[in-house]
PDB file of N, CA and C in Angstrom:
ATOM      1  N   UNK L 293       0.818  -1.193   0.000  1.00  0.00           N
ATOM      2  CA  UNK L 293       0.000   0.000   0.000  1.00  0.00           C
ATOM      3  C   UNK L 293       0.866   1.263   0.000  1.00  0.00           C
ATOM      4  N   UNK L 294       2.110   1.287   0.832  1.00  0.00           N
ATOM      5  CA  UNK L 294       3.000   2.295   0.947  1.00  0.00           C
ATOM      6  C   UNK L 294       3.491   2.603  -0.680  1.00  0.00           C
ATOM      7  N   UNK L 295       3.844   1.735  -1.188  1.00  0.00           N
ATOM      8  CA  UNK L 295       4.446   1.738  -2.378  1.00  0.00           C
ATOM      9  C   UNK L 295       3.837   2.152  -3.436  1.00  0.00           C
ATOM     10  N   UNK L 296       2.055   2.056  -3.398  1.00  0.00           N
ATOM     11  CA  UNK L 296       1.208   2.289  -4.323  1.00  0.00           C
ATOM     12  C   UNK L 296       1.442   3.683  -4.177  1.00  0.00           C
ATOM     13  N   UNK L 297       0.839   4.487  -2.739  1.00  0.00           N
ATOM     14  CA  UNK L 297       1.006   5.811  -2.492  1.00  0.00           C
ATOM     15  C   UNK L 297       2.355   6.727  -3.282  1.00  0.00           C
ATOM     16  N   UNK L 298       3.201   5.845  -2.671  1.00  0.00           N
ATOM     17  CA  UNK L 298       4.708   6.513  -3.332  1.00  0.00           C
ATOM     18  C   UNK L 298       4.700   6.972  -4.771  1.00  0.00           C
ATOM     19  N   UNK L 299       4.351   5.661  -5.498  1.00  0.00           N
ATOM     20  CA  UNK L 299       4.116   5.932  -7.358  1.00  0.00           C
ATOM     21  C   UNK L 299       3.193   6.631  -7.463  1.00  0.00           C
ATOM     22  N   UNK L 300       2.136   6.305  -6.765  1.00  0.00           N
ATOM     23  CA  UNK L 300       0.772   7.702  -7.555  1.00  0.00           C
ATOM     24  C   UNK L 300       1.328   9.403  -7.026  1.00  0.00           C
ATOM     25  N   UNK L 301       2.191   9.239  -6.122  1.00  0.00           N
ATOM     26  CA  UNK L 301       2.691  10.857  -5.593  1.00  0.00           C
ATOM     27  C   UNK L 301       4.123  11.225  -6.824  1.00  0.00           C
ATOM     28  N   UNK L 302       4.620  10.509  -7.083  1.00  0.00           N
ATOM     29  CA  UNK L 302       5.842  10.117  -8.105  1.00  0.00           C
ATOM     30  C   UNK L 302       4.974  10.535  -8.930  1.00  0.00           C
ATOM     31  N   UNK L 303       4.174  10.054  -9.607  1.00  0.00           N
ATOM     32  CA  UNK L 303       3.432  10.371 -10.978  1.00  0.00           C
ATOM     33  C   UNK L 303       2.844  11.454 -10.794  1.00  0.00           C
ATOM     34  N   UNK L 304       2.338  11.971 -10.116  1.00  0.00           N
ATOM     35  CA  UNK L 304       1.605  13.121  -9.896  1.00  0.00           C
ATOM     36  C   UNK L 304       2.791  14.304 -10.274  1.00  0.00           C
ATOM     37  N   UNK L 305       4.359  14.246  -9.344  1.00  0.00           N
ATOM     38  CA  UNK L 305       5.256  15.066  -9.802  1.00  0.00           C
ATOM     39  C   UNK L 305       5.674  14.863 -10.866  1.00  0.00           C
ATOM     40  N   UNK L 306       5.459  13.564 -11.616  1.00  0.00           N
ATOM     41  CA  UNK L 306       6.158  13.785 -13.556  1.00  0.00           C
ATOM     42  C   UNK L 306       4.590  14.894 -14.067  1.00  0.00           C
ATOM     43  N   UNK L 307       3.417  14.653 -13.341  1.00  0.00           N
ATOM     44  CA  UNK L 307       2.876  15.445 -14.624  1.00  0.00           C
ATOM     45  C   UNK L 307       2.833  17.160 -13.893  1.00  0.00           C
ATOM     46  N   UNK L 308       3.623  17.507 -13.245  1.00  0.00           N
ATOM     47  CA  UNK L 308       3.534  18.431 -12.628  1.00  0.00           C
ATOM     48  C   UNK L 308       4.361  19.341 -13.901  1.00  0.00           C
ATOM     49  N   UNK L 309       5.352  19.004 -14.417  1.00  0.00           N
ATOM     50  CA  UNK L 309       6.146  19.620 -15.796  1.00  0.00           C
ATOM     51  C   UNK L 309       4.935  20.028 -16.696  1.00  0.00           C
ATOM     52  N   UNK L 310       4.028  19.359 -17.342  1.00  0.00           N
ATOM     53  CA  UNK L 310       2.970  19.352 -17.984  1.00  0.00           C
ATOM     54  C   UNK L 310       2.395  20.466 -17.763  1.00  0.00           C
ATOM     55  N   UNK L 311       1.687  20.415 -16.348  1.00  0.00           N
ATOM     56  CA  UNK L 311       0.691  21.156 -16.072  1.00  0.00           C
ATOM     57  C   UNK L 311       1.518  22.792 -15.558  1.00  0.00           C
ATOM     58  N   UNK L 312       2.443  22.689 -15.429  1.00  0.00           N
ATOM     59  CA  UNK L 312       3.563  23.950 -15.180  1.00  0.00           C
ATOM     60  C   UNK L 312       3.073  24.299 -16.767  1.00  0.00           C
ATOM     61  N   UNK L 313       3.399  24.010 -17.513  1.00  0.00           N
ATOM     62  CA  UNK L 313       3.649  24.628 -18.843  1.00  0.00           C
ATOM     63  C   UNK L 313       2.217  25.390 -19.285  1.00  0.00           C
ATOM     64  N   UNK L 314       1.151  23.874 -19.006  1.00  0.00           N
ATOM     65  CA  UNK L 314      -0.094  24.576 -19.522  1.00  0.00           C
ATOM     66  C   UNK L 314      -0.983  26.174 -18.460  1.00  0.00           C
ATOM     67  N   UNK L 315      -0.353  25.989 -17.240  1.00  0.00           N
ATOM     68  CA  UNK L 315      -0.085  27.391 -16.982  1.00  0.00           C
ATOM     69  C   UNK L 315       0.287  28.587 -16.957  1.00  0.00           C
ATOM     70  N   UNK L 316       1.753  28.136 -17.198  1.00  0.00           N
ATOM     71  CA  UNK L 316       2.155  29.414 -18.362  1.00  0.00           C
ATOM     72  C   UNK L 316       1.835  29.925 -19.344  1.00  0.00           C
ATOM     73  N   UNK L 317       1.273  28.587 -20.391  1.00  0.00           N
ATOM     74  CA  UNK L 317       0.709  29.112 -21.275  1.00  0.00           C
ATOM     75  C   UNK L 317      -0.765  29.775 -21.094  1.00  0.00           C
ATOM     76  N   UNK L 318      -1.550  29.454 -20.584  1.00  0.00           N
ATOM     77  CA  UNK L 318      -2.269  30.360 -20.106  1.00  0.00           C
ATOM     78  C   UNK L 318      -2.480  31.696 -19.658  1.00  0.00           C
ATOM     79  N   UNK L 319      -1.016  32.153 -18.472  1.00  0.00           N
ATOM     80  CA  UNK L 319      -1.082  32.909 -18.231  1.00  0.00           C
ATOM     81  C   UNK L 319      -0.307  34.066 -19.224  1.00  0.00           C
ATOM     82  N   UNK L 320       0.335  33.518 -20.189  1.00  0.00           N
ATOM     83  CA  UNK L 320       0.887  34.277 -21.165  1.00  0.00           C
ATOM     84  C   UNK L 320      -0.124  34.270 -22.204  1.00  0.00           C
ATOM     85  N   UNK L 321      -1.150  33.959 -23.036  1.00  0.00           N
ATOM     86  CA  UNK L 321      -2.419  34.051 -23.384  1.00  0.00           C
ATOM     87  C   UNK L 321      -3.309  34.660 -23.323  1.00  0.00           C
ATOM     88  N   UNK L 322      -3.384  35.256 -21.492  1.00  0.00           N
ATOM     89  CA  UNK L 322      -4.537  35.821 -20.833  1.00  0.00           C
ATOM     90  C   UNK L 322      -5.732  35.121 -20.841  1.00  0.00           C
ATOM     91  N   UNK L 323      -5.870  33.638 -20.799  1.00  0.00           N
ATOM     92  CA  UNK L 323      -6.675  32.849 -20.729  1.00  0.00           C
ATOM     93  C   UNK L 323      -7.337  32.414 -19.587  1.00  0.00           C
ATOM     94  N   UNK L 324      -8.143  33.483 -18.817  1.00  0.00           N
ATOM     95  CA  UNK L 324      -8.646  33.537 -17.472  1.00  0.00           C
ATOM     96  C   UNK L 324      -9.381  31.992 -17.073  1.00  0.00           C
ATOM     97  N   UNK L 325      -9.980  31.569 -18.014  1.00  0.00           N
ATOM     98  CA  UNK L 325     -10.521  30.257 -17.862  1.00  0.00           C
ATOM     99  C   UNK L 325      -9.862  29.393 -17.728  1.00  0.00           C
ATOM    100  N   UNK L 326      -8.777  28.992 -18.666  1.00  0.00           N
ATOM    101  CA  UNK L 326      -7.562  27.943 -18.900  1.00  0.00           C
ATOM    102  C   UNK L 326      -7.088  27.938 -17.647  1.00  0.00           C
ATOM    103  N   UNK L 327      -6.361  28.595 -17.351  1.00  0.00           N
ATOM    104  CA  UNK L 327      -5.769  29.343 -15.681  1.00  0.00           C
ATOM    105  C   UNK L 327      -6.492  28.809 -14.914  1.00  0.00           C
ATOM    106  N   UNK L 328      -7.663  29.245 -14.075  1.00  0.00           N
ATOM    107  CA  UNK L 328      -8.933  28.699 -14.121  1.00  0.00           C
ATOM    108  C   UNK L 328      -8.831  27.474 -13.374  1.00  0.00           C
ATOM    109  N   UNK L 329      -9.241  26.505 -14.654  1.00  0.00           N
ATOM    110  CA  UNK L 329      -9.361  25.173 -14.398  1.00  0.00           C
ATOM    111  C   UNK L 329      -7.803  24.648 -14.078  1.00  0.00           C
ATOM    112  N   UNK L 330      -6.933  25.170 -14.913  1.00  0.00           N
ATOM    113  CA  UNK L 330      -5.306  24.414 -14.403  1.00  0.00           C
ATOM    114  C   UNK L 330      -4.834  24.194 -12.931  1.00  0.00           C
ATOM    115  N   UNK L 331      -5.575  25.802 -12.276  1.00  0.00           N
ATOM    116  CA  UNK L 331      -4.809  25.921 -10.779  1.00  0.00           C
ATOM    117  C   UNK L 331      -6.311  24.942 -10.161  1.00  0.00           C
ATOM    118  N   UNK L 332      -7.513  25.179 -10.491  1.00  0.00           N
ATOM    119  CA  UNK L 332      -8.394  24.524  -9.466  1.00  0.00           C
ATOM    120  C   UNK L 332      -7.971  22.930  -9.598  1.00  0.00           C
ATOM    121  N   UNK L 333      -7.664  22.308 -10.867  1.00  0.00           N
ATOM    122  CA  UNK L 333      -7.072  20.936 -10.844  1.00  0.00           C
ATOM    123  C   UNK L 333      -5.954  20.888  -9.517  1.00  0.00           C
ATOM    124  N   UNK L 334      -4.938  21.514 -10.045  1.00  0.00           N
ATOM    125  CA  UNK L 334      -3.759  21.298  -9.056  1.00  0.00           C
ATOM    126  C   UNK L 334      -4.124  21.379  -7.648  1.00  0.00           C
ATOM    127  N   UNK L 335      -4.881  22.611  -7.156  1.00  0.00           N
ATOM    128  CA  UNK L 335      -5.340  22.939  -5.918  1.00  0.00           C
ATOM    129  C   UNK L 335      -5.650  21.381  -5.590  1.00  0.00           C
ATOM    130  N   UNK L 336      -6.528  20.912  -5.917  1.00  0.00           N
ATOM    131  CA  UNK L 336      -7.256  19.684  -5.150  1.00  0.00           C
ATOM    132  C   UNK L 336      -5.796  18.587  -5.489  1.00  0.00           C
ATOM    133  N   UNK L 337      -5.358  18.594  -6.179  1.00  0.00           N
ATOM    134  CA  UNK L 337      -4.571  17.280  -6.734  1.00  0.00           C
ATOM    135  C   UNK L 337      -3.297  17.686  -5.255  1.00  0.00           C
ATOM    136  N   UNK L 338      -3.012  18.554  -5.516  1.00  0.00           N
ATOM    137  CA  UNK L 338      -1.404  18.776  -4.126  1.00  0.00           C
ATOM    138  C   UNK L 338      -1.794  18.564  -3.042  1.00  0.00           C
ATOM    139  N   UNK L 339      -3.215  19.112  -2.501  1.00  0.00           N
ATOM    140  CA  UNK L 339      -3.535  18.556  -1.530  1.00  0.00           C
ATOM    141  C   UNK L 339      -3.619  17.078  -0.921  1.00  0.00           C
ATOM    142  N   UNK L 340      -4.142  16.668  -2.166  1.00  0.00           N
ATOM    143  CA  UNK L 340      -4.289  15.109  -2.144  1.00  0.00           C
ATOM    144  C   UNK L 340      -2.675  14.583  -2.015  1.00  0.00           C
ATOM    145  N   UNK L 341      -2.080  14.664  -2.159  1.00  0.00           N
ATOM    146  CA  UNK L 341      -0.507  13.782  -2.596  1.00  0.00           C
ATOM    147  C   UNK L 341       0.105  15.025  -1.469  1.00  0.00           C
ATOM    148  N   UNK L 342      -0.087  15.739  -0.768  1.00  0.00           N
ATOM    149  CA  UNK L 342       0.555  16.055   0.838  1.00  0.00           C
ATOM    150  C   UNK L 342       1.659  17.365   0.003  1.00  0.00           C
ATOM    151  N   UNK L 343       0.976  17.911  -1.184  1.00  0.00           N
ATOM    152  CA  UNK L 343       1.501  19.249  -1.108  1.00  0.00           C
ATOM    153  C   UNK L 343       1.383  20.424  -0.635  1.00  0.00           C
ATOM    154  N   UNK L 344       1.194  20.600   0.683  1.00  0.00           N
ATOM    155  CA  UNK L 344       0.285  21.246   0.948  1.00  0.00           C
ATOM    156  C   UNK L 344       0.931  22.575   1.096  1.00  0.00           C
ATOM    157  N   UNK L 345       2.011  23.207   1.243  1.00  0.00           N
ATOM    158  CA  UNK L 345       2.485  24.872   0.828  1.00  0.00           C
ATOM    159  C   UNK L 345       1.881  25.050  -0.519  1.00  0.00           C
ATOM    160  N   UNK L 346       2.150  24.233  -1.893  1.00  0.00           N
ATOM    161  CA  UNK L 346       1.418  24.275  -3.005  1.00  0.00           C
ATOM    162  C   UNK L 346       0.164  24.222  -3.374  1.00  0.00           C
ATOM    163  N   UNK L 347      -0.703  23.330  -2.892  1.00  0.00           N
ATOM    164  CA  UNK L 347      -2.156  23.369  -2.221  1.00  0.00           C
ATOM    165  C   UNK L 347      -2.653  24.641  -1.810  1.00  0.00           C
ATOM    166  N   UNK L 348      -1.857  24.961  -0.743  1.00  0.00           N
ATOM    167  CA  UNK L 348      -2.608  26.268  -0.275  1.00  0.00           C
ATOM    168  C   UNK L 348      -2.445  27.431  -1.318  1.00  0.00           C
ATOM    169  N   UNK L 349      -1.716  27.557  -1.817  1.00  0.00           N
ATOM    170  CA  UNK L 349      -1.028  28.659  -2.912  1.00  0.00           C
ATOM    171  C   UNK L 349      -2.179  28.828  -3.863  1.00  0.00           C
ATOM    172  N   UNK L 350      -2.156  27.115  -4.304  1.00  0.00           N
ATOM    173  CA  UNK L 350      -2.913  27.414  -5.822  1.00  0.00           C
ATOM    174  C   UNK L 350      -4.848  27.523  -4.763  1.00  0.00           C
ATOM    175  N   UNK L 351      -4.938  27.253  -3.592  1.00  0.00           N
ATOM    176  CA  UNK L 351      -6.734  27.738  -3.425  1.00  0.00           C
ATOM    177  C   UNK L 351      -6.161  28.770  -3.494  1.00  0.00           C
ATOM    178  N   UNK L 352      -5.382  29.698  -2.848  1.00  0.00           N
ATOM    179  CA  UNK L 352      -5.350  31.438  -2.674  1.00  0.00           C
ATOM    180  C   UNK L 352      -5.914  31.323  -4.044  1.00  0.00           C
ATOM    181  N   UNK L 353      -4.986  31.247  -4.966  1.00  0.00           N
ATOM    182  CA  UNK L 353      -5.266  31.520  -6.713  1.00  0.00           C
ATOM    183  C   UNK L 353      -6.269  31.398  -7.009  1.00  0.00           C
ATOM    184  N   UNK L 354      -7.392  30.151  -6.529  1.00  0.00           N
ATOM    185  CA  UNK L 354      -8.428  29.812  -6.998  1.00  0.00           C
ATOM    186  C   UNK L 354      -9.213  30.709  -6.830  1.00  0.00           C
ATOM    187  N   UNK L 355      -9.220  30.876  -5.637  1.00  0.00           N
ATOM    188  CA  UNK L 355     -10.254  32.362  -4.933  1.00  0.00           C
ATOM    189  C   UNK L 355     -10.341  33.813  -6.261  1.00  0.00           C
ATOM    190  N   UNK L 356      -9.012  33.743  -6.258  1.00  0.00           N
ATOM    191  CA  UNK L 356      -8.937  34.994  -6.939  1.00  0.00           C
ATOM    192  C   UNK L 356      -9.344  35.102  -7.801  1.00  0.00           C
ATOM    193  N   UNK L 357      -9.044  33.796  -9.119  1.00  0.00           N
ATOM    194  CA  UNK L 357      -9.668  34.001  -9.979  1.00  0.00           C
ATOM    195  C   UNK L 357     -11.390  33.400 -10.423  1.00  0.00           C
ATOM    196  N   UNK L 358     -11.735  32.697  -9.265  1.00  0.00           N
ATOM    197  CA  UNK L 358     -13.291  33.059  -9.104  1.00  0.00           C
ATOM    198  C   UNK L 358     -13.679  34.533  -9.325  1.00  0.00           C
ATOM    199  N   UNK L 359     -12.997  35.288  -8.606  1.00  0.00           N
ATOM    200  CA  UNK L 359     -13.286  36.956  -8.242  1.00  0.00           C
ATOM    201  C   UNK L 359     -13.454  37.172  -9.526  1.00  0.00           C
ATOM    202  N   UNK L 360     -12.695  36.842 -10.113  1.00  0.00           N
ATOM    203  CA  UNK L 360     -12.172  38.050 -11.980  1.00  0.00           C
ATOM    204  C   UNK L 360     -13.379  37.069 -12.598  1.00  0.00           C
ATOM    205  N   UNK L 361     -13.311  36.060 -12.480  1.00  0.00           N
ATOM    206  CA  UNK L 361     -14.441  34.992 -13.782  1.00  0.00           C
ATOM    207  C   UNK L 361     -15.506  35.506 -13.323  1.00  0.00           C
ATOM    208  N   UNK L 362     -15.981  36.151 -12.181  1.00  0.00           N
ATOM    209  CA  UNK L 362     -17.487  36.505 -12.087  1.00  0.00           C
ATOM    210  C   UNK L 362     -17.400  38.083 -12.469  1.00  0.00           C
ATOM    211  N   UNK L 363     -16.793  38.538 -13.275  1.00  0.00           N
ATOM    212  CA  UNK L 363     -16.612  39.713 -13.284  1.00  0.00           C
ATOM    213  C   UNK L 363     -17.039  40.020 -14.620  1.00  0.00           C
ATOM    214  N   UNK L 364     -18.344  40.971 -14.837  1.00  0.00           N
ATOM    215  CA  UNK L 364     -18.876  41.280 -16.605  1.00  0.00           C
ATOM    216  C   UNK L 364     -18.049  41.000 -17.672  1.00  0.00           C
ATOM    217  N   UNK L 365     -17.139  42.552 -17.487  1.00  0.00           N
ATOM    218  CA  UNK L 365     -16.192  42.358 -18.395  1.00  0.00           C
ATOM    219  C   UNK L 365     -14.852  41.953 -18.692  1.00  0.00           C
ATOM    220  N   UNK L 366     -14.474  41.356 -19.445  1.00  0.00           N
ATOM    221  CA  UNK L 366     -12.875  40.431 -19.152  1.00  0.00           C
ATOM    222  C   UNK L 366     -12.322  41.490 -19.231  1.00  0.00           C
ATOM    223  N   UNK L 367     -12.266  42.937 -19.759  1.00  0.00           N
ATOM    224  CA  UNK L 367     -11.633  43.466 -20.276  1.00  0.00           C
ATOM    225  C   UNK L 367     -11.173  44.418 -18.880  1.00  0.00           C
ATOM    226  N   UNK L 368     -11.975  44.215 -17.731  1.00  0.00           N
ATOM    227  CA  UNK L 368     -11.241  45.033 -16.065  1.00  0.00           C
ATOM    228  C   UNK L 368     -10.563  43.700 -15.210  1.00  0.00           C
ATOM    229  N   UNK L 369     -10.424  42.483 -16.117  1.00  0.00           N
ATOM    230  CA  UNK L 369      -9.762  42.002 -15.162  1.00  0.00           C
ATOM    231  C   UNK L 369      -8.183  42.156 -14.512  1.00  0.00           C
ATOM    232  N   UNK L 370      -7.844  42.468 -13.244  1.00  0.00           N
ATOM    233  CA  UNK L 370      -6.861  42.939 -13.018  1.00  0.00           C
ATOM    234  C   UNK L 370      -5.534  41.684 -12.859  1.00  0.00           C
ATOM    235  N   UNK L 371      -4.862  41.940 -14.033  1.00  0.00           N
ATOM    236  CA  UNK L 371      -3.785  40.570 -14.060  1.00  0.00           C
ATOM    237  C   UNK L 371      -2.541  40.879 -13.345  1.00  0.00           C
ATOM    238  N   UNK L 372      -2.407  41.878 -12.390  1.00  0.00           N
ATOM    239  CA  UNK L 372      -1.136  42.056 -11.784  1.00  0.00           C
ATOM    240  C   UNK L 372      -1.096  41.383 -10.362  1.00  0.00           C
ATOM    241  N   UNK L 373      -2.279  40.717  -9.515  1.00  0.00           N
ATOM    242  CA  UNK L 373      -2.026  39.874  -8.516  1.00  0.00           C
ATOM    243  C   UNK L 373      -2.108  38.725  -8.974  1.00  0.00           C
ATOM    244  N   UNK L 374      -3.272  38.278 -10.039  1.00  0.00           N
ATOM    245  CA  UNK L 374      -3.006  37.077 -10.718  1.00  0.00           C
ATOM    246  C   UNK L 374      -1.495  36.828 -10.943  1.00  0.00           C
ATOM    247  N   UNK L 375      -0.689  37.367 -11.575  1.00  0.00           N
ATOM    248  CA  UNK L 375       0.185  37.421 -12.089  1.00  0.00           C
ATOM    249  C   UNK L 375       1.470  36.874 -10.997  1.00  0.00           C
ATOM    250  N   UNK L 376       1.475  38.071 -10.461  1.00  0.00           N
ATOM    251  CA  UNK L 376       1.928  37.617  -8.808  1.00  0.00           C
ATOM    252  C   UNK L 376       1.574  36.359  -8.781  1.00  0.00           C
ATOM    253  N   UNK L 377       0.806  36.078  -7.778  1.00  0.00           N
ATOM    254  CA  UNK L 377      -0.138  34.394  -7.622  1.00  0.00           C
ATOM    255  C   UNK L 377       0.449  33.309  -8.738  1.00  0.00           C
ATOM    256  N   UNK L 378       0.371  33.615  -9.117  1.00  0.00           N
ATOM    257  CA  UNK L 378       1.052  32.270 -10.377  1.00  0.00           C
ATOM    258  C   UNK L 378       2.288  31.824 -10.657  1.00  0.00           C
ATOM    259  N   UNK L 379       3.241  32.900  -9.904  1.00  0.00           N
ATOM    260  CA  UNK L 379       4.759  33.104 -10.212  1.00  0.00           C
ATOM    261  C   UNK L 379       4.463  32.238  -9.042  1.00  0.00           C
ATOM    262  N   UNK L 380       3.814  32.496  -7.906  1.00  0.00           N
ATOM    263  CA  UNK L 380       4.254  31.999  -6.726  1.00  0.00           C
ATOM    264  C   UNK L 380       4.153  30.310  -7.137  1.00  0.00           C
ATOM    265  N   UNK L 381       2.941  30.203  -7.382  1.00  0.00           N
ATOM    266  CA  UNK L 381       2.918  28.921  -7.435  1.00  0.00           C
ATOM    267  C   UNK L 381       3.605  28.124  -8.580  1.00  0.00           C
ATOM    268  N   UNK L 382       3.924  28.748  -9.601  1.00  0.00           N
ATOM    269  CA  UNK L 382       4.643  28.531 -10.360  1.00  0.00           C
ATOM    270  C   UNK L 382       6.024  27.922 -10.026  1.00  0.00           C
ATOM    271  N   UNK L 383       6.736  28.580  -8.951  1.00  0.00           N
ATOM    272  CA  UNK L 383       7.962  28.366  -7.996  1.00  0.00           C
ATOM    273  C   UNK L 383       8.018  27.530  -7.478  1.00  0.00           C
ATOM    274  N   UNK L 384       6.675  27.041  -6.647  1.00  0.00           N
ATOM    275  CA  UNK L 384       6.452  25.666  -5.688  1.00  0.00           C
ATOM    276  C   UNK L 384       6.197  24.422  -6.844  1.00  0.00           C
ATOM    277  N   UNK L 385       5.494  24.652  -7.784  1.00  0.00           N
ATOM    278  CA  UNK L 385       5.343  23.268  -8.794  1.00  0.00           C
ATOM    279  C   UNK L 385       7.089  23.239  -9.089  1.00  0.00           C
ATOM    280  N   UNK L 386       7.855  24.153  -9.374  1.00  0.00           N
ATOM    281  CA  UNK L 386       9.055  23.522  -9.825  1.00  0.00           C
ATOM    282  C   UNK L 386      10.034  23.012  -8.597  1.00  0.00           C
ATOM    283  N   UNK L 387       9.613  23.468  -7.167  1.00  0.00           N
ATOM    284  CA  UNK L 387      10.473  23.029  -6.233  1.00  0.00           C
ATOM    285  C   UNK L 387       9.772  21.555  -6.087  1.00  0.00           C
ATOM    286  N   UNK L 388       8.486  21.016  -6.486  1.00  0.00           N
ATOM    287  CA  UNK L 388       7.765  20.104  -6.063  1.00  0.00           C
ATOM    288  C   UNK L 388       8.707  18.903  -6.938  1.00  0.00           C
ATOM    289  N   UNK L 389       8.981  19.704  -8.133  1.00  0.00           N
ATOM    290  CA  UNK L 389       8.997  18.885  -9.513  1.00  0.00           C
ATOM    291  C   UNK L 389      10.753  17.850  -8.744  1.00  0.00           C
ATOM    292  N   UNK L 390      11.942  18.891  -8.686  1.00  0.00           N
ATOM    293  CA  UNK L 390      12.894  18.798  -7.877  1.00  0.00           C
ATOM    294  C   UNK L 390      12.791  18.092  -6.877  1.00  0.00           C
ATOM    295  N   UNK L 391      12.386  18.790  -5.994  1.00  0.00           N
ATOM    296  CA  UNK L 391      12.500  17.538  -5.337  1.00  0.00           C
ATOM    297  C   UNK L 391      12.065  15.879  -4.890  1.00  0.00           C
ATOM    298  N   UNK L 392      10.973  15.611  -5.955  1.00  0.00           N
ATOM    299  CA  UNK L 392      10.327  14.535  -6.053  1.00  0.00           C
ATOM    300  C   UNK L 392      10.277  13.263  -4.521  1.00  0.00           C
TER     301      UNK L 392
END
């Protein structure tokens, strides 16, 4: 059972490269949705597999960008804490990735 845990947390950090990227690309896009769903995936997924500095990072994120997605127009959404927010977590998926 230990061992199962180990590989599904192992696998979880190989697709952590993946999902790093499809965040970036997002956030270089301005793809409020993409973003979106990428960090609310991760949010629940780090938690699950005991990431939890990363976990907490990407709900902050989540929150936030609930805030902007309920917001009329895309065109006031404010991308400079997003922006912030994503670097951060951006930092922890690659320390996650490292240190496996």
């Amino acid at each position: 059972m230990l061992n199962e845990l180990r590989e599904l947390r192992l696998g979880f950090v190989h697709g952590l490269a993946s999902r790093y990227q499809r965040i970036d690309r997002a956030l270089v896009t301005k793809s409020l949705f993409d973003l979106y769903k990428e960090i609310h995936n991760l949010a629940g997924a780090a938690g699950a597999y005991q990431f939890e500095e990363l976990g907490q990072q990407a709900l902050q994120l989540d929150a936030l960008l609930r805030v902007q997605l309920n917001k009329v127009d895309s065109e006031t959404v404010d991308w400079v804490p997003i922006t912030q927010e994503v670097q951060v977590v951006l930092t922890l998926t690659q320390q996650a990735i490292k240190g496996q």
